[in-house]
mmCIF file of C-alpha atoms and ligand atoms in Angstrom:
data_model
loop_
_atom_site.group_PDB
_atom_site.id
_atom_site.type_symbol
_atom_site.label_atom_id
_atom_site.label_comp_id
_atom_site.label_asym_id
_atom_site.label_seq_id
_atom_site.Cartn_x
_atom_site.Cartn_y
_atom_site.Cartn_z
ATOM 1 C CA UNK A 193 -19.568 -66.607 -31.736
ATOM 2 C CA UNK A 194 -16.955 -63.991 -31.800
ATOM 3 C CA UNK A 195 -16.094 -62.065 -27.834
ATOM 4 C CA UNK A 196 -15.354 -58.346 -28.155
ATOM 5 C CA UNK A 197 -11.806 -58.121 -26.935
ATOM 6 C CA UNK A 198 -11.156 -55.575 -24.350
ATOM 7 C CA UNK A 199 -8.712 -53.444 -26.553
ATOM 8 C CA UNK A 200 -10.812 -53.473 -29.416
ATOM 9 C CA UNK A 201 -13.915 -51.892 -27.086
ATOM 10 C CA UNK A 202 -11.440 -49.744 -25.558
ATOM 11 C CA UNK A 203 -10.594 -48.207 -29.309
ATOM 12 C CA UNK A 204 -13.997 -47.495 -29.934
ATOM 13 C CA UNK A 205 -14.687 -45.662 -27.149
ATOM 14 C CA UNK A 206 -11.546 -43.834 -27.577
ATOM 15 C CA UNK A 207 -12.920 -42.873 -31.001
ATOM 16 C CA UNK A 208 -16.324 -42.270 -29.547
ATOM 17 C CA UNK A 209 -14.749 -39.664 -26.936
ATOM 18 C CA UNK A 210 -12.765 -37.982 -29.358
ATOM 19 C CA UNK A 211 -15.380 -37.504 -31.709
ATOM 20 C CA UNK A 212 -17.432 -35.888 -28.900
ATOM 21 C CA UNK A 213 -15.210 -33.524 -27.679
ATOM 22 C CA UNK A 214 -14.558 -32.298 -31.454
ATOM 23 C CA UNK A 215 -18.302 -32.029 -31.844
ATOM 24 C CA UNK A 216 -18.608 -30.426 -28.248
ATOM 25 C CA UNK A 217 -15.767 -27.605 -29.167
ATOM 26 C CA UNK A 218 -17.302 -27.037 -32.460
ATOM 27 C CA UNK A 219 -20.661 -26.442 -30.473
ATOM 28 C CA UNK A 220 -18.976 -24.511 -27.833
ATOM 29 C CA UNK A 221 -17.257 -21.861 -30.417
ATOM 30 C CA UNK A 222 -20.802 -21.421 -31.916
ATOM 31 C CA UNK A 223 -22.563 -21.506 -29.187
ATOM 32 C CA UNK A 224 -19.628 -18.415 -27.396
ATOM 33 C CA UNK A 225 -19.971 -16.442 -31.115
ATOM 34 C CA UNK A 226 -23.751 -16.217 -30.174
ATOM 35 C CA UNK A 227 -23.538 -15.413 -26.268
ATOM 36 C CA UNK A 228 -20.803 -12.305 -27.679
ATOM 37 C CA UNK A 229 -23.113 -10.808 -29.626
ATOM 38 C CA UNK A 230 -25.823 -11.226 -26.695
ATOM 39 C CA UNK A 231 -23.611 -9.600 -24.711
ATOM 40 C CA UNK A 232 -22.704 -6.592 -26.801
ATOM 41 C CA UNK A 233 -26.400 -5.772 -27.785
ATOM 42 C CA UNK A 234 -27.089 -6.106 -24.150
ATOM 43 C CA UNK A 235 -30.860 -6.456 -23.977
ATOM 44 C CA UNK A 236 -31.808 -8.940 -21.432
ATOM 45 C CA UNK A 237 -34.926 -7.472 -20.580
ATOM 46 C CA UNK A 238 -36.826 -8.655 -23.404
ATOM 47 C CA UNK A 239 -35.783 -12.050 -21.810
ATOM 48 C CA UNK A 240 -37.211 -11.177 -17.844
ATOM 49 C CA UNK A 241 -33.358 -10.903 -16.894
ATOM 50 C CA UNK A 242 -31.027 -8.150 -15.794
ATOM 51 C CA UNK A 243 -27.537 -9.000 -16.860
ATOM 52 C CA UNK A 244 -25.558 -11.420 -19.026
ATOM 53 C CA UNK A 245 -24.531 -13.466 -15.984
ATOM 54 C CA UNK A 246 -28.327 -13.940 -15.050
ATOM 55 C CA UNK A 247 -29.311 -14.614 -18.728
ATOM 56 C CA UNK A 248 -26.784 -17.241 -18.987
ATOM 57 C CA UNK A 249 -27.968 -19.188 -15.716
ATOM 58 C CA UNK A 250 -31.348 -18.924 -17.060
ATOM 59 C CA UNK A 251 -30.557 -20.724 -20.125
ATOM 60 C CA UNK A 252 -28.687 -23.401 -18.136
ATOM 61 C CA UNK A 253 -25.102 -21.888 -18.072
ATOM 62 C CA UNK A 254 -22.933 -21.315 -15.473
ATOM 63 C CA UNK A 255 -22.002 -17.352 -15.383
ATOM 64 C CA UNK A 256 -18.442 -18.204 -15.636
ATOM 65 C CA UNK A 257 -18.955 -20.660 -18.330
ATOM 66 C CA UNK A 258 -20.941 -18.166 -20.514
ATOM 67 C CA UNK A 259 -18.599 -15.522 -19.921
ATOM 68 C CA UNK A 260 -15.513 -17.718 -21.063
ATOM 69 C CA UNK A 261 -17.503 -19.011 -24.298
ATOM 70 C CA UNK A 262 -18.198 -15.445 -25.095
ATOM 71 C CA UNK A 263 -14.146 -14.448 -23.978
ATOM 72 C CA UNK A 264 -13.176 -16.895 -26.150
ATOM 73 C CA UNK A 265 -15.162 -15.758 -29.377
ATOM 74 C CA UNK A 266 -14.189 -12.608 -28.360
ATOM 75 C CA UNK A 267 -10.680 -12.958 -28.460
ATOM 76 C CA UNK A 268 -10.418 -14.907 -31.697
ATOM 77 C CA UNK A 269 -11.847 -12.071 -33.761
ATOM 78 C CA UNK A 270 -8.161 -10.773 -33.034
ATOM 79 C CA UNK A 271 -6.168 -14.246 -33.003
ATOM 80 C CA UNK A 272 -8.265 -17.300 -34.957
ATOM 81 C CA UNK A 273 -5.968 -19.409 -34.463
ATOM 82 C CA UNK A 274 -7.036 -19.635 -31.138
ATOM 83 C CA UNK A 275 -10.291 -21.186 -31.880
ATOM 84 C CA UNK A 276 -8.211 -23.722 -33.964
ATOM 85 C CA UNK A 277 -6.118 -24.824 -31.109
ATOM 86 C CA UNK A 278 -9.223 -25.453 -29.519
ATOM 87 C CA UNK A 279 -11.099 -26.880 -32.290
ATOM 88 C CA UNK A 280 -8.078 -29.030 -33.221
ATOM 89 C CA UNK A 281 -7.664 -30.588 -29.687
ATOM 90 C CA UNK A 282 -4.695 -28.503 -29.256
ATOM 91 C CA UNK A 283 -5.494 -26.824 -25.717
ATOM 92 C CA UNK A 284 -8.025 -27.267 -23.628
ATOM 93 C CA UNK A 285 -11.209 -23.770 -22.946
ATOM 94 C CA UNK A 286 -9.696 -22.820 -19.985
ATOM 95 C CA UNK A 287 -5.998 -22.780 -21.292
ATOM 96 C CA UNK A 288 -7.214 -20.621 -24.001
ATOM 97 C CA UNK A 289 -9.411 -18.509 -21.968
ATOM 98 C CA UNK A 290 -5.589 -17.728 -20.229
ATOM 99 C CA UNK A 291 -4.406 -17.202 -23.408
ATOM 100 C CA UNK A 292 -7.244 -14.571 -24.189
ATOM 101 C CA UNK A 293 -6.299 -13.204 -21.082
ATOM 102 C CA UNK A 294 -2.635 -12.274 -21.731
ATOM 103 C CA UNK A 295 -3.937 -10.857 -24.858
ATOM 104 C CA UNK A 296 -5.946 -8.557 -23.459
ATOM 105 C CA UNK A 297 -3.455 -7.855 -20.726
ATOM 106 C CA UNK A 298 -0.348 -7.162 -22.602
ATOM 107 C CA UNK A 299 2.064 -6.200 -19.575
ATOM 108 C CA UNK A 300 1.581 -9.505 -19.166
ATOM 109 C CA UNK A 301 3.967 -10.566 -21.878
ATOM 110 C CA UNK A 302 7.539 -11.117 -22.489
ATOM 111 C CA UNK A 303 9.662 -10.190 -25.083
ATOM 112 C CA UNK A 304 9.523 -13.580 -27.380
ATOM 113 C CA UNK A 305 6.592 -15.459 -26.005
ATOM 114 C CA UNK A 306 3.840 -16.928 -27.115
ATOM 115 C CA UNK A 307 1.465 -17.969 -24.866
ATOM 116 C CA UNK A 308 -0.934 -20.462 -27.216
ATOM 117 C CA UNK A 309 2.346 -22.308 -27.931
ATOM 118 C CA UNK A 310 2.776 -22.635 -23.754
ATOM 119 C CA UNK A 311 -0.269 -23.809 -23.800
ATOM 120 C CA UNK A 312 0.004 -26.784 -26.460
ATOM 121 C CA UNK A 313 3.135 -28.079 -24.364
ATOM 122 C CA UNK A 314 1.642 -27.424 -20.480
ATOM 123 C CA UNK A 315 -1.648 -28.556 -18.761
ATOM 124 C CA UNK A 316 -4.222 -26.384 -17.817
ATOM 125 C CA UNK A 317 -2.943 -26.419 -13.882
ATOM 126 C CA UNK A 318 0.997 -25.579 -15.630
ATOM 127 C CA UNK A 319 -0.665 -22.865 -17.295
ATOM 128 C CA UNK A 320 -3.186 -21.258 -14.550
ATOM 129 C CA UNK A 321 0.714 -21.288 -12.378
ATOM 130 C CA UNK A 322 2.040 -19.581 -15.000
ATOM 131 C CA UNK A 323 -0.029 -17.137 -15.607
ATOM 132 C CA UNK A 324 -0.467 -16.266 -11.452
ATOM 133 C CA UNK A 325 3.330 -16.089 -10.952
ATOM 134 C CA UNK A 326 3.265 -13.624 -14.157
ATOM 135 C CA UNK A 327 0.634 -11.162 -12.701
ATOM 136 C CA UNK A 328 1.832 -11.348 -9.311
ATOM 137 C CA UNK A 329 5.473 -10.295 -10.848
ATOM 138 C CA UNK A 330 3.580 -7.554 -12.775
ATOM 139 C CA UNK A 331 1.496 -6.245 -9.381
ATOM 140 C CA UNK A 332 4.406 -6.435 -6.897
ATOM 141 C CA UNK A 333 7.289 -5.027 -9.859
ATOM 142 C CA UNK A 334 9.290 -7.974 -8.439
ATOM 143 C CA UNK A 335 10.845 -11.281 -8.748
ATOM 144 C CA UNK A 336 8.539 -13.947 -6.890
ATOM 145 C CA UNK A 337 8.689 -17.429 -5.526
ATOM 146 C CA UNK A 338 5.709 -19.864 -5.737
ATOM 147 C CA UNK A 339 4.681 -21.825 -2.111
ATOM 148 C CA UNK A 340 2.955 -25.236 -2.862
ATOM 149 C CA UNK A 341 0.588 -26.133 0.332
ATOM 150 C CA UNK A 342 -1.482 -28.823 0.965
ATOM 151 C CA UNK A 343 -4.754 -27.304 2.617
ATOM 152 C CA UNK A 344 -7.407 -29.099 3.459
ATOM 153 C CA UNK A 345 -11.256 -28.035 2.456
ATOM 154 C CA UNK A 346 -11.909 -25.548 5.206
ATOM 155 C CA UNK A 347 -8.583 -24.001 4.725
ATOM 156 C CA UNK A 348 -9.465 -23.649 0.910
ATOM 157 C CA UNK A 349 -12.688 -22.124 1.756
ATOM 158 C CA UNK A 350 -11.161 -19.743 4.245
ATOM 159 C CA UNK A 351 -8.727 -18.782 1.628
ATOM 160 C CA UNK A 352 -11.284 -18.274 -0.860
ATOM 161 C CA UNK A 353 -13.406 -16.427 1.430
ATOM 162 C CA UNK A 354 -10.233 -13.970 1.869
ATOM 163 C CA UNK A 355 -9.183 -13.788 -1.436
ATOM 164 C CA UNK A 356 -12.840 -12.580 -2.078
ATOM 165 C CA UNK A 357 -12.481 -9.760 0.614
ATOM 166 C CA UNK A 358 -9.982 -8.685 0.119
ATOM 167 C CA UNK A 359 -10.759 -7.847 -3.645
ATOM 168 C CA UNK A 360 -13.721 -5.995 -2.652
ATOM 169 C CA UNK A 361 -11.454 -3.830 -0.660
ATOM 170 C CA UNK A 362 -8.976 -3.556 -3.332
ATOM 171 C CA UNK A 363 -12.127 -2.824 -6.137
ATOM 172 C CA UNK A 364 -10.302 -5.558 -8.493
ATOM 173 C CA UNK A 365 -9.770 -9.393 -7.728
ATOM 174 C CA UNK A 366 -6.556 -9.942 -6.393
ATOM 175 C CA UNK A 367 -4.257 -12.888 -7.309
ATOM 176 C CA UNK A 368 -4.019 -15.481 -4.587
ATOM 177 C CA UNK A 369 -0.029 -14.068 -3.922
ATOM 178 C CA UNK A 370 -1.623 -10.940 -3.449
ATOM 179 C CA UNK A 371 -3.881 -12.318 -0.908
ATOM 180 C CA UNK A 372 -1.298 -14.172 1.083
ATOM 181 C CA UNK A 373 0.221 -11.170 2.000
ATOM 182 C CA UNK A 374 -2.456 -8.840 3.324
ATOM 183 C CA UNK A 375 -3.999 -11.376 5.127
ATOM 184 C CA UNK A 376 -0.677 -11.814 6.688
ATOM 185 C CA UNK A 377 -0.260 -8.354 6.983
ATOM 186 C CA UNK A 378 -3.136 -7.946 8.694
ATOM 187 C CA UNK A 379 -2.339 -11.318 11.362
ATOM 188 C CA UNK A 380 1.706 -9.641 12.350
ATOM 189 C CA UNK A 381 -0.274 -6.191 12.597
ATOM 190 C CA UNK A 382 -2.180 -7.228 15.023
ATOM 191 C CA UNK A 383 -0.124 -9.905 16.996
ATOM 192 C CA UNK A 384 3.425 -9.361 15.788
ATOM 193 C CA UNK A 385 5.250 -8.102 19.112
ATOM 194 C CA UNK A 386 7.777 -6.573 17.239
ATOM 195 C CA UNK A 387 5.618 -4.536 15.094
ATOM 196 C CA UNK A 388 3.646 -3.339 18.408
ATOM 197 C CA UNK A 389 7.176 -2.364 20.072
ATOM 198 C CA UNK A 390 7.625 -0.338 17.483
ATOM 199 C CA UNK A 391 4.314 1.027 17.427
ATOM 200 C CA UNK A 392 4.996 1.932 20.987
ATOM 201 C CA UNK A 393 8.420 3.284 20.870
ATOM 202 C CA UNK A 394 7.167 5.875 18.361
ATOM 203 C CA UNK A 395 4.633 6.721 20.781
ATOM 204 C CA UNK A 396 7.529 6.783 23.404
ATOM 205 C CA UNK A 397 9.584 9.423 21.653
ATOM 206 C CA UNK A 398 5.889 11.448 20.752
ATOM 207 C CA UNK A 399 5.488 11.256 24.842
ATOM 208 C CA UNK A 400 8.798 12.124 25.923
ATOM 209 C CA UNK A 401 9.174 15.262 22.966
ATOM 210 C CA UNK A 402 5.966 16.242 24.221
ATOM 211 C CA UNK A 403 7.042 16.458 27.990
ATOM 212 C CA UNK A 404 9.935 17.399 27.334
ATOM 213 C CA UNK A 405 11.086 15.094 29.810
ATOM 214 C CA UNK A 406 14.318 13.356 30.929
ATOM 215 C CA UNK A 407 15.063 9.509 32.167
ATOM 216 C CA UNK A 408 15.402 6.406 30.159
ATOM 217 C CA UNK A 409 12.018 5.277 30.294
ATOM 218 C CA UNK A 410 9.047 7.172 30.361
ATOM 219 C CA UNK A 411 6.006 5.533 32.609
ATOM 220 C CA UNK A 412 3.216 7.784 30.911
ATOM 221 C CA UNK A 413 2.429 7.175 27.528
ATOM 222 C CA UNK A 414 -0.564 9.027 26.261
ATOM 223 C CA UNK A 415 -1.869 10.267 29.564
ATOM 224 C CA UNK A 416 -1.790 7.138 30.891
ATOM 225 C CA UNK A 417 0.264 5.063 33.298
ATOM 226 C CA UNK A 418 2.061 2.178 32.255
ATOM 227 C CA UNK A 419 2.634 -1.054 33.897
ATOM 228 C CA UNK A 420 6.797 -1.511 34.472
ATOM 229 C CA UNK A 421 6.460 -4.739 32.703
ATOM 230 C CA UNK A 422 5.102 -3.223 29.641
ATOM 231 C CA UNK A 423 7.812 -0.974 29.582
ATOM 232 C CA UNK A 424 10.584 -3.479 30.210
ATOM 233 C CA UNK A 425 9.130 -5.931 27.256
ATOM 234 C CA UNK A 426 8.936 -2.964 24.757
ATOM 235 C CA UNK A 427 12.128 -2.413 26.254
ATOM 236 C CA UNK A 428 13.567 -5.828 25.573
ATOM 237 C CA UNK A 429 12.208 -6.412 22.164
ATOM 238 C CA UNK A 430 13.699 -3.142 20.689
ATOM 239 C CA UNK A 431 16.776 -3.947 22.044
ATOM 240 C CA UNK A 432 17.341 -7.862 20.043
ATOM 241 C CA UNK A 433 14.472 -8.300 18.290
ATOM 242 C CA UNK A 434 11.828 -10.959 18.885
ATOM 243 C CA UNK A 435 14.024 -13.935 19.080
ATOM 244 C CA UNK A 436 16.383 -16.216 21.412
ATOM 245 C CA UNK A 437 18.841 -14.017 22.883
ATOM 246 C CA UNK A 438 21.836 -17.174 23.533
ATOM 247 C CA UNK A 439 24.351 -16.987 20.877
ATOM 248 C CA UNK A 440 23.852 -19.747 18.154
ATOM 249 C CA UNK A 441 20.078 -20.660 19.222
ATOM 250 C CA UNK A 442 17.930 -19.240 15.706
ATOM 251 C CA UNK A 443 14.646 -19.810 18.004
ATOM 252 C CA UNK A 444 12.142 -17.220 16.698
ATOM 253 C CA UNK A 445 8.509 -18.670 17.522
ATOM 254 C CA UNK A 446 8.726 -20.065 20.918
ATOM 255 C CA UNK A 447 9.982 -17.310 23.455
ATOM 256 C CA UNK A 448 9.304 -16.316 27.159
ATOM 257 C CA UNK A 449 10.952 -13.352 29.245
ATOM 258 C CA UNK A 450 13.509 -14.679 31.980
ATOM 259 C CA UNK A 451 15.598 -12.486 34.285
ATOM 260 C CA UNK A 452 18.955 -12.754 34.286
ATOM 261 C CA UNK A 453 19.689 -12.660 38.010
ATOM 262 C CA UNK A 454 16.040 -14.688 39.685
ATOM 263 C CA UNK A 455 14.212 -12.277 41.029
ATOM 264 C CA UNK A 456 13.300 -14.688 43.788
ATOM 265 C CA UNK A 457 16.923 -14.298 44.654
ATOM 266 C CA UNK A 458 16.423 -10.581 44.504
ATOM 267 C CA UNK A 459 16.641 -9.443 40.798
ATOM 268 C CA UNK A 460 14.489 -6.772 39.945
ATOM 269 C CA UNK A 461 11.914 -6.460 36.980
ATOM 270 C CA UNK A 462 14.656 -4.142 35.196
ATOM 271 C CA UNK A 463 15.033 -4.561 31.410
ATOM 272 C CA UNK A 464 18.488 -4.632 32.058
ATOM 273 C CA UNK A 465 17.502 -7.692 34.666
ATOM 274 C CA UNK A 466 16.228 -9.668 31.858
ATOM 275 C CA UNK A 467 16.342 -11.626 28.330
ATOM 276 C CA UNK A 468 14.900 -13.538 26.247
ATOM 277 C CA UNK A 469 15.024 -17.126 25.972
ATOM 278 C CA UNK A 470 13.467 -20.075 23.373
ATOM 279 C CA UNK A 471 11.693 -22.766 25.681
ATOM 280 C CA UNK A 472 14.266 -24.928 25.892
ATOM 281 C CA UNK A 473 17.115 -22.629 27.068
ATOM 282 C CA UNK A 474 14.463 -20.811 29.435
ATOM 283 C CA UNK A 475 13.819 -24.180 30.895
ATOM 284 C CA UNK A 476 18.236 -24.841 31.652
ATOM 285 C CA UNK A 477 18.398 -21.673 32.886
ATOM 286 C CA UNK A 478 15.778 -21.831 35.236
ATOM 287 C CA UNK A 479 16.809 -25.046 36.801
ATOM 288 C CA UNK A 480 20.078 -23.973 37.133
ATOM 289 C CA UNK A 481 21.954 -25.727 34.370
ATOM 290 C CA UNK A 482 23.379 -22.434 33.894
ATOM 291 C CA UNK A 483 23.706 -19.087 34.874
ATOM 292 C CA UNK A 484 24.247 -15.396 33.745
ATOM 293 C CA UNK A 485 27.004 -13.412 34.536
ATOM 294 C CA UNK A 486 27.964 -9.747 33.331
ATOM 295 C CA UNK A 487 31.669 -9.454 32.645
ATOM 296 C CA UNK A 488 33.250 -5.750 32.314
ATOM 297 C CA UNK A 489 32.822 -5.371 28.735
ATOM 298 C CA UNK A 490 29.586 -5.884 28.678
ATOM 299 C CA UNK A 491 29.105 -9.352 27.087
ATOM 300 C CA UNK A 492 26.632 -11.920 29.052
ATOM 301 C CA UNK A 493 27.879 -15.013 29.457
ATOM 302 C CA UNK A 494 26.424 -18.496 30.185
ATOM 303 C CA UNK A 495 28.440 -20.353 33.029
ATOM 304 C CA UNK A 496 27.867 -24.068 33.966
ATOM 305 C CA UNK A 497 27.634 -25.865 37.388
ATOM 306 C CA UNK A 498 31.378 -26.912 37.177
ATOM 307 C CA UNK A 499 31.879 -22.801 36.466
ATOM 308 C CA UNK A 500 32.545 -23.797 32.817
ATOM 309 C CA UNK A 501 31.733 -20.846 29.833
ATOM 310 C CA UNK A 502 29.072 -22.641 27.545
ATOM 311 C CA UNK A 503 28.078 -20.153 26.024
ATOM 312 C CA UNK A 504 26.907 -16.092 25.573
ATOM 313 C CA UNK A 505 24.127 -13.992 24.732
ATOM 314 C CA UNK A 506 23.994 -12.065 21.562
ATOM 315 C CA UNK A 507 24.849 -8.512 21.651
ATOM 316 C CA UNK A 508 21.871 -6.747 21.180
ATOM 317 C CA UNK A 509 23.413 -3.514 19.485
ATOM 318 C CA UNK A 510 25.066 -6.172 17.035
ATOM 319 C CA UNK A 511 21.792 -7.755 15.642
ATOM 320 C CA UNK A 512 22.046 -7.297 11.603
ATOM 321 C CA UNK A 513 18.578 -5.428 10.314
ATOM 322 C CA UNK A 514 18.360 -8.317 8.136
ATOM 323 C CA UNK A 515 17.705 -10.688 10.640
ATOM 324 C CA UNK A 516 14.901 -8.866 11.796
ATOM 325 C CA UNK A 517 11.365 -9.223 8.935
ATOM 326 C CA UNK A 518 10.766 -6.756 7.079
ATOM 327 C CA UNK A 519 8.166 -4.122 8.352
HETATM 328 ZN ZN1 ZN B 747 17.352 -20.698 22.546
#
């Protein structure tokens, strides 16, 4: 009695897969050639269905699936060697429904490429990467950068749900670069400090033309009163930006207001009375690690218990733009 080895059962099915797929593309490109002419005579009625999409689900295809078959027969009436990558194991449907793509989409291409051969030497994911960076390059008219992130489901489905929005607003889908952006458009337009001082200092300079009015600070805006603190953070922000004001400290997400000279030792609420500090440097200063001083010229600097210089707040007027994000 002979005992199968494992390698020799693992060769057959090897063979046995192989010979599937081949018989599965072979099916598929008939089965697409079929679903494209469906499509172009566009009768579903005589079937009790609306649209292609709905016709395919009834026959027990997804939408998507049915409309890449029918892609892909599509696009091989102009390149047929594209069915014989796929027919000849070369690249896998979606990799040459990508490659359809860029040949229907020719801003897509490059002097000197050839997509079908990317595809025979990537995977599908190398390719799908590919082909976003490309039409993100091609919407924005810039170089890009590509951000890997781990998300986990709800985060994807968030995404998603975005992405989805945000091509109905735009009337085409948008690539996922594309949604990044306005989404995070949309979160610093409405919580970005900066982009609200500078909101109000136009509406500051609309106030004061109108009124013709003189003083540093205007407390109307719009016909309204506003609160001095408003005015002094506006104030503040527009003067460094929205970051740690001590020299050398990059802090940019976690800042509070503190005044310079206490104002339980009698500092006013002045913007002049006040910076801003990181956490951390708020904290020393409050607790008297340090203090603020003045000197003539202007500059702010930190001195120590022992009366020691450790240290200076950034010149406001001498903030580069570049440090500040782009509007
Ligand atoms: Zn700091």
């Amino acid at each position: 009695m002979t005992v199968a080895l494992p390698i020799a059962r693992t060769t057959e099915l090897h063979q046995g897969v192989v010979d599937d797929v081949s018989l599965l593309r072979s099916v598929q490109v008939r089965l697409g050639k079929r679903l494209l002419e469906l499509r172009r005579i566009d009768r579903f009625g005589a079937f009790q269905t609306t649209t292609f999409s709905l016709y395919c689900e009834q026959v027990g295809l997804s939408a998507s699936e049915g409309r890449s078959l029918a892609d892909l027969a599509e696009a091989s009436e102009k390149r047929p060697s594209l069915v014989d990558a796929v027919l000849e194991r070369g690249i896998t449907l979606s990799q040459a429904g990508m490659v359809a793509e860029v040949d229907r989409r020719p801003e897509l291409l490059r002097p000197g490429e050839d997509w079908l051969r990317m595809a025979s030497q990537g995977t599908t994911a190398d390719l799908r990467r590919w082909l976003d960076r490309r039409k993100e390059e091609v919407r924005s008219g810039r170089p890009v950068t590509s951000l890997e992130v781990a998300l986990t489901d709800r985060a994807d489905v968030l995404f998603r749900r975005c992405r989805d929005l945000v091509s109905r607003s735009v009337g085409s889908m948008v690539t996922p670069g594309q949604a990044l952006e306005t989404v995070c458009d949309d979160y610093l337009e409405r919580h970005d400090p900066e982009r609200k001082a500078d909101r109000l200092k136009a509406r500051d300079e609309e106030a004061k033309a109108s009124l013709k009015g003189s003083g540093p600070e205007p407390s109307w805006v719009d016909g309204r009163r506003v609160a001095p603190s408003a005015l002094a953070k506006r104030t503040l922000l527009r003067r460094a930006g929205d970051r740690c004001w001590v020299k050398g400290c990059g802090e940019r997400v976690f800042l509070q207001r503190a005044h310079i000279h206490p104002v339980r030792a009698g500092g006013s609420n002045d913007p002049g009375n006040q910076f801003q500090g990181c956490w951390e440097h708020h904290k020393q200063h409050d607790s008297g690690e340090w203090f603020l001083r003045t000197r003539v010229d202007g500059t702010v600097v930190m001195i120590d218990k022992r009366g020691a210089n450790v240290g200076h707040l950034i010149d406001p007027e001498m903030v580069p733009e570049d440090e500040r994000p782009p509007p």
